[in-house]
Coordinates of N, CA and C in Angstrom, one line a residue:
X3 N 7.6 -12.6 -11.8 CA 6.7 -11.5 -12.1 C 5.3 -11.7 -11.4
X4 N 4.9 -10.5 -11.1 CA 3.2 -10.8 -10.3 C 2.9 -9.5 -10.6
X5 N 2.0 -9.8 -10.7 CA 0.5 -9.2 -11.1 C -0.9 -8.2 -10.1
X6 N -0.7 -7.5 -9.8 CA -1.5 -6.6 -8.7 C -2.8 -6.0 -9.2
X7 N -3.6 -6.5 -8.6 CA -5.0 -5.3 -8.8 C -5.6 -4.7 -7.5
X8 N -5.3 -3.5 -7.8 CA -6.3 -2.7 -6.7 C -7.8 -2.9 -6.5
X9 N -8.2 -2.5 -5.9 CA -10.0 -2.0 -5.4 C -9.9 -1.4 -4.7
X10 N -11.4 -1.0 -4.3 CA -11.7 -0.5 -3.0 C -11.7 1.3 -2.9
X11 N -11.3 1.8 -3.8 CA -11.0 3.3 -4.0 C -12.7 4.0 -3.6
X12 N -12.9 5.3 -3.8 CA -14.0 5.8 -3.9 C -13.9 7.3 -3.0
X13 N -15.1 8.0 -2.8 CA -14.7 9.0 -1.9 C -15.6 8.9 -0.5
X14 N -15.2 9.7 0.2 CA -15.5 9.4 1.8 C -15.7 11.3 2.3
X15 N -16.4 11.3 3.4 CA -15.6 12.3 3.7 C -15.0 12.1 4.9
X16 N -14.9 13.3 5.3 CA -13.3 13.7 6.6 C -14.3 12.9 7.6
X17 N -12.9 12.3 8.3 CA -13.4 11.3 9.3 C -13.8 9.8 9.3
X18 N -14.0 9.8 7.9 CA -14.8 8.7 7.7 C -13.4 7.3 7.0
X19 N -14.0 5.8 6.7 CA -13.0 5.0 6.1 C -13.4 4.6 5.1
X20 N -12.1 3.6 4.5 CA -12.1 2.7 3.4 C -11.1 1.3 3.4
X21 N -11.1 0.9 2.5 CA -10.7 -0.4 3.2 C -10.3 -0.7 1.4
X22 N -8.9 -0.7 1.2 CA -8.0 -1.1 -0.1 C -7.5 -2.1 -0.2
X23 N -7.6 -3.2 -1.3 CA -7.6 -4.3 -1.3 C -6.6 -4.7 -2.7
X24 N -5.9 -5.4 -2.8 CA -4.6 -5.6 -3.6 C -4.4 -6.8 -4.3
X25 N -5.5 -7.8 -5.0 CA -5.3 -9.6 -5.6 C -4.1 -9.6 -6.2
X26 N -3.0 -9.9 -5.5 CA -1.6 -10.3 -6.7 C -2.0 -11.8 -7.4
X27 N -1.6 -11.7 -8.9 CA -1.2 -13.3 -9.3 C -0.4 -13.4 -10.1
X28 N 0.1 -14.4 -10.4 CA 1.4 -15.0 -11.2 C 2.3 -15.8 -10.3
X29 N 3.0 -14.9 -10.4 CA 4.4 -15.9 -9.4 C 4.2 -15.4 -7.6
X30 N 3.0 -16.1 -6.8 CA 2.5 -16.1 -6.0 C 3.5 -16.8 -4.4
X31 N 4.3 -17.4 -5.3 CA 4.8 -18.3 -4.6 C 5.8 -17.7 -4.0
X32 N 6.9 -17.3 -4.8 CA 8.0 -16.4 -4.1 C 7.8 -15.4 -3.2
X33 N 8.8 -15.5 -2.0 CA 8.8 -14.0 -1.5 C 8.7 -12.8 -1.8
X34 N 7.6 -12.0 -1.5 CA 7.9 -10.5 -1.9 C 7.5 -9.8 -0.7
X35 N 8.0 -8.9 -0.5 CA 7.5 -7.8 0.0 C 6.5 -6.9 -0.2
X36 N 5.6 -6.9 0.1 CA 4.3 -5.8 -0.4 C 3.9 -4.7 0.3
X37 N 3.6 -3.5 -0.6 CA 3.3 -2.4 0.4 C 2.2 -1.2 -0.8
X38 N 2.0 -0.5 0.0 CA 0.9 0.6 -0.4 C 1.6 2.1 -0.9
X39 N 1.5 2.5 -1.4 CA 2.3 3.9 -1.8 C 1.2 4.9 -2.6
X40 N 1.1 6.3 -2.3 CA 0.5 7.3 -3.3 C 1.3 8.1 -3.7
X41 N 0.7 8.3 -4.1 CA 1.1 10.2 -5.4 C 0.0 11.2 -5.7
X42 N 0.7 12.1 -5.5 CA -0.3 13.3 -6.0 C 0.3 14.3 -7.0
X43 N -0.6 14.6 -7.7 CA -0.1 14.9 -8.6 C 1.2 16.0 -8.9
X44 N 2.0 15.6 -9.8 CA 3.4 16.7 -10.1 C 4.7 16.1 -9.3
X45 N 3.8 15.0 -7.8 CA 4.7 15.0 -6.6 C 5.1 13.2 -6.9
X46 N 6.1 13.2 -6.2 CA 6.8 11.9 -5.9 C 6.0 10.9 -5.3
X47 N 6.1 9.3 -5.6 CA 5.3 8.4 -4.9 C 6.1 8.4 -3.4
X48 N 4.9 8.7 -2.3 CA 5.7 7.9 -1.4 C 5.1 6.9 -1.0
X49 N 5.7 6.2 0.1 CA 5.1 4.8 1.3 C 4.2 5.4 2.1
X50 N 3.3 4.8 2.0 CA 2.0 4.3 3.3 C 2.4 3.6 4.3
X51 N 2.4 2.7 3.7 CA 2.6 1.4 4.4 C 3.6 -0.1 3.7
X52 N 3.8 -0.8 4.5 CA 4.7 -1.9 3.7 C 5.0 -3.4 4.9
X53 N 4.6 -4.4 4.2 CA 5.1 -5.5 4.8 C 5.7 -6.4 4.5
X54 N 6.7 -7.2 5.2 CA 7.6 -8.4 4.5 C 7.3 -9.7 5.9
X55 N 6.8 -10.4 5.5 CA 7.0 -11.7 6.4 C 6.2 -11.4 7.2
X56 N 7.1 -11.6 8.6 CA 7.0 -11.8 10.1 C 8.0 -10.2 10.4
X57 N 8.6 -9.6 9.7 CA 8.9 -8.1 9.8 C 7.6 -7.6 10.3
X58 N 8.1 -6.6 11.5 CA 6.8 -5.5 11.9 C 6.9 -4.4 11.0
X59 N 5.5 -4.3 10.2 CA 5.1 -3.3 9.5 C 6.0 -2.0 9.4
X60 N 6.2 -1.3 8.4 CA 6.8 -0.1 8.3 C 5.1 0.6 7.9
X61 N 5.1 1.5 8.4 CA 4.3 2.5 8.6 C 4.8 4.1 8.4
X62 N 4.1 4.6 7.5 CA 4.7 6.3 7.3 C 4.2 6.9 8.4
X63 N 4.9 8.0 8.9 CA 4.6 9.1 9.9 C 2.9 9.2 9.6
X64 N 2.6 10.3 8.2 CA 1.8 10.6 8.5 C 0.3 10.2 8.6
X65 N 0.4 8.6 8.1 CA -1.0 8.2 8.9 C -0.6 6.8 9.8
X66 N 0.7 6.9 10.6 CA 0.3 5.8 11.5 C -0.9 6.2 12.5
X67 N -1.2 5.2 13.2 CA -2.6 5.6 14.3 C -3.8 5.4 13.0
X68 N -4.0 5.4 11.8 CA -4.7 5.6 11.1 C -5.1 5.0 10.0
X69 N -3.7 4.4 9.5 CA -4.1 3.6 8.3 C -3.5 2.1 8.9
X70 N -3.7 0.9 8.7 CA -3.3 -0.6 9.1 C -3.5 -1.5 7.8
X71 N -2.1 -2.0 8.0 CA -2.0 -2.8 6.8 C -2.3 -4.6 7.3
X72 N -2.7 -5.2 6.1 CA -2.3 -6.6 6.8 C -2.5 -7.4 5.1
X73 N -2.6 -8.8 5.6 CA -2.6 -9.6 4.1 C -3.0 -10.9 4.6
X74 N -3.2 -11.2 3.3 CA -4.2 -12.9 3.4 C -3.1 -13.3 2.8
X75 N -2.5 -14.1 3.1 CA -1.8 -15.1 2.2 C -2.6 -15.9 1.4
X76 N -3.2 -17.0 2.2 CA -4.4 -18.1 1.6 C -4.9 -17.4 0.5
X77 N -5.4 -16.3 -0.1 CA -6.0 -15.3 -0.5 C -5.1 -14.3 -1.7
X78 N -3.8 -14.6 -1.6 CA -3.0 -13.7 -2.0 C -3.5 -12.4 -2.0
X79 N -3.6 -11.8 -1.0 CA -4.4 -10.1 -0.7 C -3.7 -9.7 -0.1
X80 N -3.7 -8.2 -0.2 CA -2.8 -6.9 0.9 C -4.3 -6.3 1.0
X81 N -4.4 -6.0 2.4 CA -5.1 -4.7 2.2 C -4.4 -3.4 3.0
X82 N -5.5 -2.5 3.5 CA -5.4 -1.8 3.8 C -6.8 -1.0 4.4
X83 N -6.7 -0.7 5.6 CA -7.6 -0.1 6.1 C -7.2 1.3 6.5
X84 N -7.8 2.2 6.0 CA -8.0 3.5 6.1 C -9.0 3.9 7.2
X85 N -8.6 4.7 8.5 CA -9.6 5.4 9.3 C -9.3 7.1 9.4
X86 N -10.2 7.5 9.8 CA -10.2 9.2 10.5 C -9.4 9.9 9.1
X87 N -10.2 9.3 7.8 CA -9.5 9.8 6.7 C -9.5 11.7 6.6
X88 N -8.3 12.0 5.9 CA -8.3 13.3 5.8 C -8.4 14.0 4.4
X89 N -8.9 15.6 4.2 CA -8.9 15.7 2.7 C -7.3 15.1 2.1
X90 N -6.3 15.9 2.5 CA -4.8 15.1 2.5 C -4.5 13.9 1.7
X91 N -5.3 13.2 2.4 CA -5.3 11.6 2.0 C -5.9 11.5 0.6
X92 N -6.1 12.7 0.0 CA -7.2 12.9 -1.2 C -5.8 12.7 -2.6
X93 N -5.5 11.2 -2.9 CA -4.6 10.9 -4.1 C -4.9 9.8 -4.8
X94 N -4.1 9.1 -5.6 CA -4.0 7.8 -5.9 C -3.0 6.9 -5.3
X95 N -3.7 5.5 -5.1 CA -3.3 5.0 -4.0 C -2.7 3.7 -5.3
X96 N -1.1 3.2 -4.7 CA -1.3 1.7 -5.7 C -0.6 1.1 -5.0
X97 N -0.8 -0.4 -4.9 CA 0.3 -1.6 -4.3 C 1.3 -2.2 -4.7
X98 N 2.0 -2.3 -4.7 CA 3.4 -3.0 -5.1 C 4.2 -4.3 -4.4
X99 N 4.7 -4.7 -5.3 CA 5.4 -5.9 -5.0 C 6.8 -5.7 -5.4
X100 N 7.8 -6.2 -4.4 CA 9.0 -6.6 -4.7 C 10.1 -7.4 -4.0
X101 N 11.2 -8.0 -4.0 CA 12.3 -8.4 -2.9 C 12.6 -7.3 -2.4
X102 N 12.6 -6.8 -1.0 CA 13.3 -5.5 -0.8 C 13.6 -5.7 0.8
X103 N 14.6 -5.5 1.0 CA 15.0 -5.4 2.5 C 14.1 -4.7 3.2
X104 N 14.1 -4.6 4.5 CA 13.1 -4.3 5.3 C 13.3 -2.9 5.8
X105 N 14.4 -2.7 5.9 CA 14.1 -1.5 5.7 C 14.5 -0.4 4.9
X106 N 13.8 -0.8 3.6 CA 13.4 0.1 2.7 C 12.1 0.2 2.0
X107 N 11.3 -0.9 2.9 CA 10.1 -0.8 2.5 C 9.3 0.0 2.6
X108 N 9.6 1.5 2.3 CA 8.5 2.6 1.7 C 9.4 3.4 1.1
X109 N 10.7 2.7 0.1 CA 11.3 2.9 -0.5 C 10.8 2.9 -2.3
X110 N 9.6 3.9 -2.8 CA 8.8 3.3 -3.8 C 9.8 2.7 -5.1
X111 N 11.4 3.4 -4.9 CA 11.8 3.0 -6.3 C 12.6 1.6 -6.4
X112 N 12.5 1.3 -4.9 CA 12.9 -0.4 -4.9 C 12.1 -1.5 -5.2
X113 N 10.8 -1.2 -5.5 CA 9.4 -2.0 -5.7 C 9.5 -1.7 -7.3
X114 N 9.6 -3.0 -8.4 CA 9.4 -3.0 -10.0 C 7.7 -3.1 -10.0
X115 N 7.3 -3.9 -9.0 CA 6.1 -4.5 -9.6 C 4.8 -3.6 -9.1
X116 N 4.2 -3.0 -10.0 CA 3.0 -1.8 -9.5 C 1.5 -2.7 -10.3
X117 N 0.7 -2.1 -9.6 CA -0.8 -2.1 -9.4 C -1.3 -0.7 -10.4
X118 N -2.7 -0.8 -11.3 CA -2.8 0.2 -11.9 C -3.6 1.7 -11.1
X119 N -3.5 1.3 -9.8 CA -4.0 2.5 -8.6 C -5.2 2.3 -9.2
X120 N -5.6 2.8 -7.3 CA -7.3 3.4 -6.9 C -7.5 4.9 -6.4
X121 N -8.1 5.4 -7.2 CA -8.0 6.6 -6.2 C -8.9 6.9 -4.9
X122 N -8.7 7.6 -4.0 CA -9.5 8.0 -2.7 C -9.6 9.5 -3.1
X123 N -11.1 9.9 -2.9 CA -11.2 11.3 -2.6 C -11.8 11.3 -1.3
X124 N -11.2 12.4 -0.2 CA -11.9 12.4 1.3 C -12.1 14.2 1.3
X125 N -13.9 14.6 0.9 CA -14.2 15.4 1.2 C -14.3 16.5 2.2
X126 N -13.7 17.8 2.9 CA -14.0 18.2 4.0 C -15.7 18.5 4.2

């Protein structure tokens, strides 16, 4: 089991960034896979982003070029860097942890372990 807390939420406007930040703890040690996913309201969580290991990032269509994931291990951190944010991007954002093959990593219903989300609002 691990343990996720977001930060870093707030609002921006169009064009502008943020930078989401993910402290897992508990069972730190094991492999997981971590990645970023939102929802808007009524609608399905999808993937942002997601990393496992030395795997190259899965990245969603709609903000590759724009959003960049990475992680501290030393740190147990995911973040996430948000650029050229769009109103769009205007949801709640959470991190997750799980074992999941690689590629299904922006697969949100393969990930048990969720974060209590941050939201982003990006003004036009």
């Amino acid at each position: 089991q691990v343990e996720l807390v977001e930060s870093g939420g707030g609002s921006v406007q169009s064009g502008g960034s943020l930078r989401l930040s993910c402290a897992a703890s508990g069972d730190t040690h094991s492999r997981y896979s971590m990645g970023w996913f939102r929802q808007a309201p009524g609608k399905n969580r999808e993937g942002v982003a997601a990393i496992d290991g030395d795997v190259t990032p899965s990245i969603a269509d709609s903000v590759k070029g724009r959003f960049t994931i990475s992680q501290d291990k030393a740190k147990n951190t995911l973040y996430l860097d948000m650029n050229r944010l769009l109103p769009e991007d205007t949801v709640m954002y959470y991190c997750a942890a799980e074992r999941v093959e690689w590629w299904k990593l922006l697969v949100a219903s393969k990930f048990d372990n969720w974060g209590q989300g941050t939201q982003v609002t990006v003004s036009s």
